[in-house]
PDB file of C-alpha atoms in Angstrom:
ATOM      1  CA  UNK A  23      13.633   8.578 -10.812  1.00 86.00           C
ATOM      2  CA  UNK A  24      10.653   6.461 -11.675  1.00 94.00           C
ATOM      3  CA  UNK A  25       9.973   2.750 -11.815  1.00 96.00           C
ATOM      4  CA  UNK A  26       7.157   0.496 -12.981  1.00 97.00           C
ATOM      5  CA  UNK A  27       6.120  -3.030 -12.138  1.00 97.00           C
ATOM      6  CA  UNK A  28       3.181  -5.109 -13.250  1.00 98.00           C
ATOM      7  CA  UNK A  29       0.946  -7.188 -11.018  1.00 97.00           C
ATOM      8  CA  UNK A  30      -2.029  -9.362 -11.867  1.00 98.00           C
ATOM      9  CA  UNK A  31      -5.045  -9.108  -9.582  1.00 97.00           C
ATOM     10  CA  UNK A  32      -5.617 -12.358  -7.725  1.00 96.00           C
ATOM     11  CA  UNK A  33      -9.032 -13.586  -6.670  1.00 95.00           C
ATOM     12  CA  UNK A  34      -8.144 -13.208  -2.973  1.00 95.00           C
ATOM     13  CA  UNK A  35      -7.636  -9.443  -3.513  1.00 96.00           C
ATOM     14  CA  UNK A  36     -11.238  -8.901  -4.634  1.00 95.00           C
ATOM     15  CA  UNK A  37     -14.668  -8.775  -3.070  1.00 93.00           C
ATOM     16  CA  UNK A  38     -17.661 -10.904  -4.100  1.00 91.00           C
ATOM     17  CA  UNK A  39     -18.233  -8.684  -7.134  1.00 92.00           C
ATOM     18  CA  UNK A  40     -14.704  -9.258  -8.465  1.00 92.00           C
ATOM     19  CA  UNK A  41     -13.651  -5.682  -7.619  1.00 95.00           C
ATOM     20  CA  UNK A  42     -10.306  -5.137  -5.889  1.00 96.00           C
ATOM     21  CA  UNK A  43     -10.849  -4.504  -2.183  1.00 95.00           C
ATOM     22  CA  UNK A  44      -9.609  -1.032  -1.195  1.00 93.00           C
ATOM     23  CA  UNK A  45      -7.041  -2.423   1.282  1.00 93.00           C
ATOM     24  CA  UNK A  46      -5.463  -4.569  -1.441  1.00 95.00           C
ATOM     25  CA  UNK A  47      -3.990  -1.503  -3.122  1.00 96.00           C
ATOM     26  CA  UNK A  48      -1.551  -0.833  -0.270  1.00 96.00           C
ATOM     27  CA  UNK A  49       0.513  -4.016  -0.914  1.00 96.00           C
ATOM     28  CA  UNK A  50       0.588  -3.169  -4.644  1.00 97.00           C
ATOM     29  CA  UNK A  51       2.107   0.211  -3.801  1.00 97.00           C
ATOM     30  CA  UNK A  52       4.521  -1.411  -1.340  1.00 96.00           C
ATOM     31  CA  UNK A  53       5.731  -3.762  -4.071  1.00 96.00           C
ATOM     32  CA  UNK A  54       6.301  -0.701  -6.250  1.00 97.00           C
ATOM     33  CA  UNK A  55       8.387   1.097  -3.608  1.00 95.00           C
ATOM     34  CA  UNK A  56      10.440  -1.996  -2.793  1.00 95.00           C
ATOM     35  CA  UNK A  57      11.165  -2.575  -6.477  1.00 96.00           C
ATOM     36  CA  UNK A  58      11.985   1.133  -6.957  1.00 95.00           C
ATOM     37  CA  UNK A  59      14.686   0.690  -4.296  1.00 93.00           C
ATOM     38  CA  UNK A  60      15.875  -2.569  -5.877  1.00 94.00           C
ATOM     39  CA  UNK A  61      16.151  -0.864  -9.283  1.00 94.00           C
ATOM     40  CA  UNK A  62      18.553   1.589  -7.617  1.00 92.00           C
ATOM     41  CA  UNK A  63      20.693  -1.264  -6.252  1.00 91.00           C
ATOM     42  CA  UNK A  64      19.227  -1.327  -2.729  1.00 91.00           C
ATOM     43  CA  UNK A  65      17.304  -4.264  -1.316  1.00 91.00           C
ATOM     44  CA  UNK A  66      14.905  -3.534   1.506  1.00 91.00           C
ATOM     45  CA  UNK A  67      16.181  -6.686   3.185  1.00 93.00           C
ATOM     46  CA  UNK A  68      19.758  -5.347   3.242  1.00 92.00           C
ATOM     47  CA  UNK A  69      18.491  -2.038   4.597  1.00 93.00           C
ATOM     48  CA  UNK A  70      16.823  -3.867   7.495  1.00 94.00           C
ATOM     49  CA  UNK A  71      19.908  -6.051   8.009  1.00 94.00           C
ATOM     50  CA  UNK A  72      21.903  -2.851   8.467  1.00 94.00           C
ATOM     51  CA  UNK A  73      19.482  -1.842  11.237  1.00 96.00           C
ATOM     52  CA  UNK A  74      17.335   0.651   9.337  1.00 95.00           C
ATOM     53  CA  UNK A  75      13.594   0.395   8.741  1.00 96.00           C
ATOM     54  CA  UNK A  76      11.508   2.597   6.479  1.00 95.00           C
ATOM     55  CA  UNK A  77       7.982   2.781   7.921  1.00 96.00           C
ATOM     56  CA  UNK A  78       5.147   4.735   6.356  1.00 96.00           C
ATOM     57  CA  UNK A  79       4.135   7.695   8.510  1.00 97.00           C
ATOM     58  CA  UNK A  80       1.559   9.134   6.134  1.00 97.00           C
ATOM     59  CA  UNK A  81      -0.308   7.942   3.062  1.00 97.00           C
ATOM     60  CA  UNK A  82      -3.039   9.350   0.899  1.00 98.00           C
ATOM     61  CA  UNK A  83      -4.895   7.178  -1.609  1.00 97.00           C
ATOM     62  CA  UNK A  84      -7.418   8.333  -4.171  1.00 97.00           C
ATOM     63  CA  UNK A  85      -9.570   5.750  -5.916  1.00 96.00           C
ATOM     64  CA  UNK A  86     -10.619   6.792  -9.415  1.00 97.00           C
ATOM     65  CA  UNK A  87     -11.869   3.566 -11.029  1.00 97.00           C
ATOM     66  CA  UNK A  88     -12.032  -0.019  -9.807  1.00 96.00           C
ATOM     67  CA  UNK A  89      -9.544  -2.712 -10.689  1.00 97.00           C
ATOM     68  CA  UNK A  90     -11.036  -6.161 -11.199  1.00 96.00           C
ATOM     69  CA  UNK A  91     -10.103  -9.794 -10.850  1.00 96.00           C
ATOM     70  CA  UNK A  92      -7.414 -10.887 -13.347  1.00 96.00           C
ATOM     71  CA  UNK A  93      -6.627  -7.320 -14.485  1.00 97.00           C
ATOM     72  CA  UNK A  94      -2.984  -6.698 -15.315  1.00 98.00           C
ATOM     73  CA  UNK A  95      -2.018  -3.561 -13.415  1.00 98.00           C
ATOM     74  CA  UNK A  96       0.964  -1.272 -13.826  1.00 98.00           C
ATOM     75  CA  UNK A  97       2.205   0.249 -10.588  1.00 98.00           C
ATOM     76  CA  UNK A  98       4.151   3.431 -11.296  1.00 98.00           C
ATOM     77  CA  UNK A  99       6.388   4.672  -8.463  1.00 98.00           C
ATOM     78  CA  UNK A 100       8.002   8.098  -8.645  1.00 97.00           C
ATOM     79  CA  UNK A 101      10.467   9.516  -6.129  1.00 95.00           C
ATOM     80  CA  UNK A 102       9.118  12.917  -5.145  1.00 95.00           C
ATOM     81  CA  UNK A 103      11.543  14.336  -2.592  1.00 94.00           C
ATOM     82  CA  UNK A 104      13.938  13.688   0.242  1.00 92.00           C
ATOM     83  CA  UNK A 105      14.616  15.832   3.274  1.00 90.00           C
ATOM     84  CA  UNK A 106      16.656  14.871   6.340  1.00 91.00           C
ATOM     85  CA  UNK A 107      15.079  11.602   7.545  1.00 95.00           C
ATOM     86  CA  UNK A 108      12.028  11.621   5.241  1.00 96.00           C
ATOM     87  CA  UNK A 109      11.465  10.296   1.745  1.00 96.00           C
ATOM     88  CA  UNK A 110       8.314  10.826  -0.342  1.00 96.00           C
ATOM     89  CA  UNK A 111       6.827   8.969  -3.294  1.00 97.00           C
ATOM     90  CA  UNK A 112       3.957   9.632  -5.670  1.00 98.00           C
ATOM     91  CA  UNK A 113       2.422   6.508  -7.141  1.00 98.00           C
ATOM     92  CA  UNK A 114      -0.334   5.467  -9.489  1.00 98.00           C
ATOM     93  CA  UNK A 115      -1.940   2.307 -10.744  1.00 98.00           C
ATOM     94  CA  UNK A 116      -3.246   1.890 -14.276  1.00 98.00           C
ATOM     95  CA  UNK A 117      -4.942  -1.038 -15.955  1.00 98.00           C
ATOM     96  CA  UNK A 118      -3.880  -2.598 -19.259  1.00 96.00           C
ATOM     97  CA  UNK A 119      -6.040  -0.015 -21.098  1.00 97.00           C
ATOM     98  CA  UNK A 120      -3.836   2.671 -19.462  1.00 97.00           C
ATOM     99  CA  UNK A 121      -6.829   3.966 -17.478  1.00 98.00           C
ATOM    100  CA  UNK A 122      -5.853   5.665 -14.217  1.00 98.00           C
ATOM    101  CA  UNK A 123      -7.341   3.641 -11.359  1.00 98.00           C
ATOM    102  CA  UNK A 124      -5.677   4.868  -8.175  1.00 97.00           C
ATOM    103  CA  UNK A 125      -3.180   7.513  -7.092  1.00 98.00           C
ATOM    104  CA  UNK A 126      -1.216   7.638  -3.860  1.00 98.00           C
ATOM    105  CA  UNK A 127       1.293   9.694  -1.947  1.00 98.00           C
ATOM    106  CA  UNK A 128       3.553   8.119   0.700  1.00 98.00           C
ATOM    107  CA  UNK A 129       5.776   9.713   3.325  1.00 98.00           C
ATOM    108  CA  UNK A 130       8.294   7.341   4.930  1.00 97.00           C
ATOM    109  CA  UNK A 131      10.913   7.918   7.624  1.00 97.00           C
ATOM    110  CA  UNK A 132      14.280   6.224   8.039  1.00 97.00           C
ATOM    111  CA  UNK A 133      14.294   4.699  11.536  1.00 97.00           C
ATOM    112  CA  UNK A 134      16.962   2.997  13.643  1.00 97.00           C
ATOM    113  CA  UNK A 135      15.455  -0.408  14.382  1.00 96.00           C
ATOM    114  CA  UNK A 136      17.097  -0.645  17.821  1.00 96.00           C
ATOM    115  CA  UNK A 137      16.040   2.750  19.152  1.00 97.00           C
ATOM    116  CA  UNK A 138      12.932   3.395  17.057  1.00 95.00           C
ATOM    117  CA  UNK A 139      14.209   6.910  16.425  1.00 97.00           C
ATOM    118  CA  UNK A 140      14.527   8.667  13.067  1.00 97.00           C
ATOM    119  CA  UNK A 141      18.003   8.569  11.493  1.00 96.00           C
ATOM    120  CA  UNK A 142      19.708   9.871   8.399  1.00 94.00           C
ATOM    121  CA  UNK A 143      19.721   7.325   5.582  1.00 92.00           C
ATOM    122  CA  UNK A 144      22.919   5.446   4.685  1.00 89.00           C
ATOM    123  CA  UNK A 145      25.312   7.224   2.330  1.00 89.00           C
ATOM    124  CA  UNK A 146      24.483   4.960  -0.644  1.00 88.00           C
ATOM    125  CA  UNK A 147      20.821   5.988  -0.378  1.00 89.00           C
ATOM    126  CA  UNK A 148      21.773   9.659  -0.012  1.00 89.00           C
ATOM    127  CA  UNK A 149      23.679   9.349  -3.289  1.00 88.00           C
ATOM    128  CA  UNK A 150      20.557   8.026  -5.010  1.00 87.00           C
ATOM    129  CA  UNK A 151      18.109  10.634  -3.696  1.00 86.00           C
ATOM    130  CA  UNK A 152      20.477  13.565  -4.181  1.00 84.00           C
ATOM    131  CA  UNK A 153      21.035  12.869  -7.902  1.00 77.00           C
TER     132      UNK A 153
END
């Protein structure tokens, strides 16, 4: 249960030296998770329209090598595990030379948008994560 997307580093995501700013990696990983869901037939938009949000409650990022302006990056998203109201992903970013640049681990919780309380995911998501 893995998925990959490619993103090209834009100038606005770098510092004056052309190196990707550390905070710019988080949206890259978010794009990877959203597209992982989409590849399984679930749009994040439809999830929210059904009243469920999926906020990050914990993340760990490890920077190995810098990405630079105009690099073509591959964001690899791998489902790690599901339990009750939590879902976990391991992710990595590599450049076009296949060099490992950044790794990450994300823990997200399914939340009822009206109450703000954790909830079990919808049945169609349970089917995906229990395969």
